[in-house]
Amino acid sequence: MDRYTRQTSLSDFGEVGQQKLSEAKVLVVGLGGLGLPALQYLNAMGVGTLGLIDQDIVDYHNLQRQILYTEKDVGKSKLNTAHNKLQSQNSETNFILHDTFLTRNNALEIIKEYDLVLDATDNFPTRYLINDACVVLNKPFVYGALHGFEGHVSVFNFKGGPTYRCLYPEMPTVEEIPNCDENGVLGVTPGIIGNLQALEAIKVVTGIGKVLSGKLLVFDGLHQNYLKIAFKTHPENLAIKELRETYESSGCSIINSISAQDFSQKRLNKSQIVLDVRTPKEFEHNHLAESINVPLQELELPFNLIESKAPIYVICQSGKRSELAIEQLQKAHPELTFCNILGGMNRLSILTQ
Amino acid sequence: MTILLFGVTKDIVGSSTLSVPTTSVTGKKIPNTVRELRQFLGDAYPELNKLSSLAVAVNNAYAKDEQIINSYDEIALIPPVSGG
């Protein structure tokens, strides 16, 4: 094992630590700013099995922080691109690819195969889903999240320690906390947080040092401050036995959705009613021939659709704004059927390539 | 007392710290507990009231609403963040 000699020569880590890494199965949820740096190190250091899950494609505005991707990768699937690069970085690693997003329906099935989960997502619904699934399955998970120049890191559900819900019991609404798309992130920040997550993952797997459990690390890049906040386990949060009915951001409504793939199939057979809620500028750049542009900012259902019997499909660039739009539309028109196109134009464009 | 602001609370207040008076000259109630501090800040910055799960840390530990606070305590507002 010459390859790992610089770390096996560490007395606290040693051949024993390396052996534990080689036997470990770690799932990284999200192949973006946090997931990629974490994966590059976990892979380089010799974690035996790495699970990759994401269905997004590489976008031009990802490149300032997702530094595994190059300009040539724009428009390609993150899953395949990341897999190819990680494979050439370490051919000994066993990669398991999940060509999907983590959802309520697949989370338990996917996570149960792993020893540890690294939460490298960019949205609250998936974070709460990962939390609950890990509690149900009794798996620890390494949490990382960002806001501007700041980041959070903690290890949840580790040996009876607190969970994400012990810190933040209920999911905030979309109106409360902006997501990454609207809120800037300085490119280097996810690199720092993702690497801290990788470090904690290594500690959980090998047992070295003191795992960041029961403590939330709050990193403030502008002032180079690292604040550690202690918090306790609320036993009721460890008693979760099943997932909730829904993990939508509103917390109350269930939003119909369809995968981009299934939607393309439907579209081939018969033209569908599609509302495109992106800005007029984005719409001008590219859109589906049959779609009607109703920007989210001035959202109103076109008059001729008010009594529509057919489902109304709603699309945006990535599938997030369309979800918001449906929440609003459904409130105003409870009798109509709306359906979100998952992954939006991003996903559709990769299918038609 | 000085309060450190993180995440969206920093954006709402427009600064990374906030000073809360510990003696009152106007007769206005001075916050003595975490709950009163939440109310005090919510009155000054109504946007903060929208945050359903805002963690308050006192001396580097997650504090419950009934915890008593003093002028020398280190207090931080830590809202959930979601970016990745």
PDB file of N, CA, C and O in Angstrom, chain A residues 253-281:
ATOM      1  N   SER A 253     -48.386  21.345   1.314  1.00  0.00           N
ATOM      2  CA  SER A 253     -48.990  20.875   0.076  1.00  0.00           C
ATOM      3  C   SER A 253     -48.139  19.785  -0.572  1.00  0.00           C
ATOM      4  O   SER A 253     -46.928  19.745  -0.418  1.00  0.00           O
ATOM      5  N   ILE A 254     -48.804  18.912  -1.270  1.00  0.00           N
ATOM      6  CA  ILE A 254     -48.084  17.883  -2.011  1.00  0.00           C
ATOM      7  C   ILE A 254     -48.072  18.303  -3.480  1.00  0.00           C
ATOM      8  O   ILE A 254     -49.131  18.554  -4.056  1.00  0.00           O
ATOM      9  N   ILE A 255     -46.895  18.414  -4.026  1.00  0.00           N
ATOM     10  CA  ILE A 255     -46.796  18.900  -5.400  1.00  0.00           C
ATOM     11  C   ILE A 255     -46.572  17.723  -6.343  1.00  0.00           C
ATOM     12  O   ILE A 255     -45.677  16.909  -6.136  1.00  0.00           O
ATOM     13  N   ASN A 256     -47.427  17.660  -7.364  1.00  0.00           N
ATOM     14  CA  ASN A 256     -47.242  16.624  -8.385  1.00  0.00           C
ATOM     15  C   ASN A 256     -45.978  16.925  -9.160  1.00  0.00           C
ATOM     16  O   ASN A 256     -45.684  18.082  -9.445  1.00  0.00           O
ATOM     17  N   SER A 257     -45.280  15.883  -9.523  1.00  0.00           N
ATOM     18  CA  SER A 257     -44.109  16.141 -10.353  1.00  0.00           C
ATOM     19  C   SER A 257     -43.923  14.990 -11.333  1.00  0.00           C
ATOM     20  O   SER A 257     -44.482  13.900 -11.169  1.00  0.00           O
ATOM     21  N   ILE A 258     -43.149  15.284 -12.364  1.00  0.00           N
ATOM     22  CA  ILE A 258     -42.875  14.279 -13.392  1.00  0.00           C
ATOM     23  C   ILE A 258     -41.402  14.416 -13.749  1.00  0.00           C
ATOM     24  O   ILE A 258     -40.853  15.518 -13.757  1.00  0.00           O
ATOM     25  N   SER A 259     -40.739  13.296 -14.016  1.00  0.00           N
ATOM     26  CA  SER A 259     -39.335  13.383 -14.407  1.00  0.00           C
ATOM     27  C   SER A 259     -39.264  13.946 -15.817  1.00  0.00           C
ATOM     28  O   SER A 259     -40.206  13.790 -16.609  1.00  0.00           O
ATOM     29  N   ALA A 260     -38.167  14.604 -16.119  1.00  0.00           N
ATOM     30  CA  ALA A 260     -38.005  15.196 -17.440  1.00  0.00           C
ATOM     31  C   ALA A 260     -38.128  14.130 -18.520  1.00  0.00           C
ATOM     32  O   ALA A 260     -38.688  14.359 -19.594  1.00  0.00           O
ATOM     33  N   GLN A 261     -37.617  12.949 -18.197  1.00  0.00           N
ATOM     34  CA  GLN A 261     -37.654  11.846 -19.161  1.00  0.00           C
ATOM     35  C   GLN A 261     -39.096  11.430 -19.493  1.00  0.00           C
ATOM     36  O   GLN A 261     -39.460  11.311 -20.661  1.00  0.00           O
ATOM     37  N   ASP A 262     -39.882  11.239 -18.436  1.00  0.00           N
ATOM     38  CA  ASP A 262     -41.271  10.850 -18.661  1.00  0.00           C
ATOM     39  C   ASP A 262     -42.032  11.942 -19.400  1.00  0.00           C
ATOM     40  O   ASP A 262     -42.893  11.665 -20.245  1.00  0.00           O
ATOM     41  N   PHE A 263     -41.703  13.190 -19.057  1.00  0.00           N
ATOM     42  CA  PHE A 263     -42.382  14.295 -19.718  1.00  0.00           C
ATOM     43  C   PHE A 263     -42.060  14.303 -21.221  1.00  0.00           C
ATOM     44  O   PHE A 263     -42.943  14.507 -22.055  1.00  0.00           O
ATOM     45  N   SER A 264     -40.790  14.053 -21.570  1.00  0.00           N
ATOM     46  CA  SER A 264     -40.419  14.030 -23.003  1.00  0.00           C
ATOM     47  C   SER A 264     -41.224  12.984 -23.750  1.00  0.00           C
ATOM     48  O   SER A 264     -41.644  13.184 -24.878  1.00  0.00           O
ATOM     49  N   GLN A 265     -41.410  11.833 -23.084  1.00  0.00           N
ATOM     50  CA  GLN A 265     -42.196  10.758 -23.700  1.00  0.00           C
ATOM     51  C   GLN A 265     -43.627  11.212 -23.981  1.00  0.00           C
ATOM     52  O   GLN A 265     -44.135  11.058 -25.092  1.00  0.00           O
ATOM     53  N   LYS A 266     -44.231  11.799 -22.960  1.00  0.00           N
ATOM     54  CA  LYS A 266     -45.603  12.298 -23.079  1.00  0.00           C
ATOM     55  C   LYS A 266     -45.722  13.293 -24.226  1.00  0.00           C
ATOM     56  O   LYS A 266     -46.678  13.291 -24.989  1.00  0.00           O
ATOM     57  N   ARG A 267     -44.708  14.126 -24.299  1.00  0.00           N
ATOM     58  CA  ARG A 267     -44.698  15.202 -25.262  1.00  0.00           C
ATOM     59  C   ARG A 267     -44.621  14.652 -26.700  1.00  0.00           C
ATOM     60  O   ARG A 267     -45.179  15.221 -27.626  1.00  0.00           O
ATOM     61  N   LEU A 268     -43.894  13.549 -26.842  1.00  0.00           N
ATOM     62  CA  LEU A 268     -43.754  12.934 -28.169  1.00  0.00           C
ATOM     63  C   LEU A 268     -45.115  12.475 -28.670  1.00  0.00           C
ATOM     64  O   LEU A 268     -45.437  12.596 -29.850  1.00  0.00           O
ATOM     65  N   ASN A 269     -45.901  11.907 -27.740  1.00  0.00           N
ATOM     66  CA  ASN A 269     -47.204  11.362 -28.134  1.00  0.00           C
ATOM     67  C   ASN A 269     -48.214  12.452 -28.404  1.00  0.00           C
ATOM     68  O   ASN A 269     -49.018  12.356 -29.318  1.00  0.00           O
ATOM     69  N   LYS A 270     -48.186  13.497 -27.568  1.00  0.00           N
ATOM     70  CA  LYS A 270     -49.243  14.488 -27.644  1.00  0.00           C
ATOM     71  C   LYS A 270     -48.734  15.788 -27.056  1.00  0.00           C
ATOM     72  O   LYS A 270     -48.016  15.789 -26.054  1.00  0.00           O
ATOM     73  N   SER A 271     -49.099  16.888 -27.674  1.00  0.00           N
ATOM     74  CA  SER A 271     -48.659  18.187 -27.161  1.00  0.00           C
ATOM     75  C   SER A 271     -49.322  18.462 -25.807  1.00  0.00           C
ATOM     76  O   SER A 271     -50.486  18.138 -25.594  1.00  0.00           O
ATOM     77  N   GLN A 272     -48.559  19.028 -24.879  1.00  0.00           N
ATOM     78  CA  GLN A 272     -49.055  19.255 -23.523  1.00  0.00           C
ATOM     79  C   GLN A 272     -49.162  20.763 -23.250  1.00  0.00           C
ATOM     80  O   GLN A 272     -48.551  21.566 -23.950  1.00  0.00           O
ATOM     81  N   ILE A 273     -49.929  21.085 -22.211  1.00  0.00           N
ATOM     82  CA  ILE A 273     -49.995  22.494 -21.803  1.00  0.00           C
ATOM     83  C   ILE A 273     -48.808  22.763 -20.883  1.00  0.00           C
ATOM     84  O   ILE A 273     -48.648  22.082 -19.859  1.00  0.00           O
ATOM     85  N   VAL A 274     -47.971  23.715 -21.249  1.00  0.00           N
ATOM     86  CA  VAL A 274     -46.774  23.994 -20.455  1.00  0.00           C
ATOM     87  C   VAL A 274     -46.663  25.485 -20.151  1.00  0.00           C
ATOM     88  O   VAL A 274     -46.704  26.313 -21.063  1.00  0.00           O
ATOM     89  N   LEU A 275     -46.525  25.799 -18.856  1.00  0.00           N
ATOM     90  CA  LEU A 275     -46.237  27.173 -18.458  1.00  0.00           C
ATOM     91  C   LEU A 275     -44.745  27.265 -18.156  1.00  0.00           C
ATOM     92  O   LEU A 275     -44.227  26.466 -17.374  1.00  0.00           O
ATOM     93  N   ASP A 276     -44.074  28.218 -18.745  1.00  0.00           N
ATOM     94  CA  ASP A 276     -42.654  28.436 -18.470  1.00  0.00           C
ATOM     95  C   ASP A 276     -42.562  29.675 -17.591  1.00  0.00           C
ATOM     96  O   ASP A 276     -42.919  30.773 -18.011  1.00  0.00           O
ATOM     97  N   VAL A 277     -42.095  29.497 -16.338  1.00  0.00           N
ATOM     98  CA  VAL A 277     -42.144  30.602 -15.372  1.00  0.00           C
ATOM     99  C   VAL A 277     -40.806  31.355 -15.260  1.00  0.00           C
ATOM    100  O   VAL A 277     -40.588  32.105 -14.322  1.00  0.00           O
ATOM    101  N   ARG A 278     -39.927  31.136 -16.242  1.00  0.00           N
ATOM    102  CA  ARG A 278     -38.656  31.871 -16.207  1.00  0.00           C
ATOM    103  C   ARG A 278     -38.863  33.308 -16.692  1.00  0.00           C
ATOM    104  O   ARG A 278     -39.944  33.679 -17.143  1.00  0.00           O
ATOM    105  N   THR A 279     -37.815  34.089 -16.626  1.00  0.00           N
ATOM    106  CA  THR A 279     -37.904  35.481 -17.074  1.00  0.00           C
ATOM    107  C   THR A 279     -38.044  35.512 -18.600  1.00  0.00           C
ATOM    108  O   THR A 279     -37.626  34.560 -19.284  1.00  0.00           O
ATOM    109  N   PRO A 280     -38.622  36.599 -19.148  1.00  0.00           N
ATOM    110  CA  PRO A 280     -38.765  36.696 -20.606  1.00  0.00           C
ATOM    111  C   PRO A 280     -37.424  36.529 -21.327  1.00  0.00           C
ATOM    112  O   PRO A 280     -37.353  35.941 -22.403  1.00  0.00           O
ATOM    113  N   LYS A 281     -36.350  37.005 -20.689  1.00  0.00           N
ATOM    114  CA  LYS A 281     -35.027  36.906 -21.313  1.00  0.00           C
ATOM    115  C   LYS A 281     -34.591  35.432 -21.440  1.00  0.00           C
ATOM    116  O   LYS A 281     -34.102  34.997 -22.483  1.00  0.00           O
TER     117      LYS A 281
END
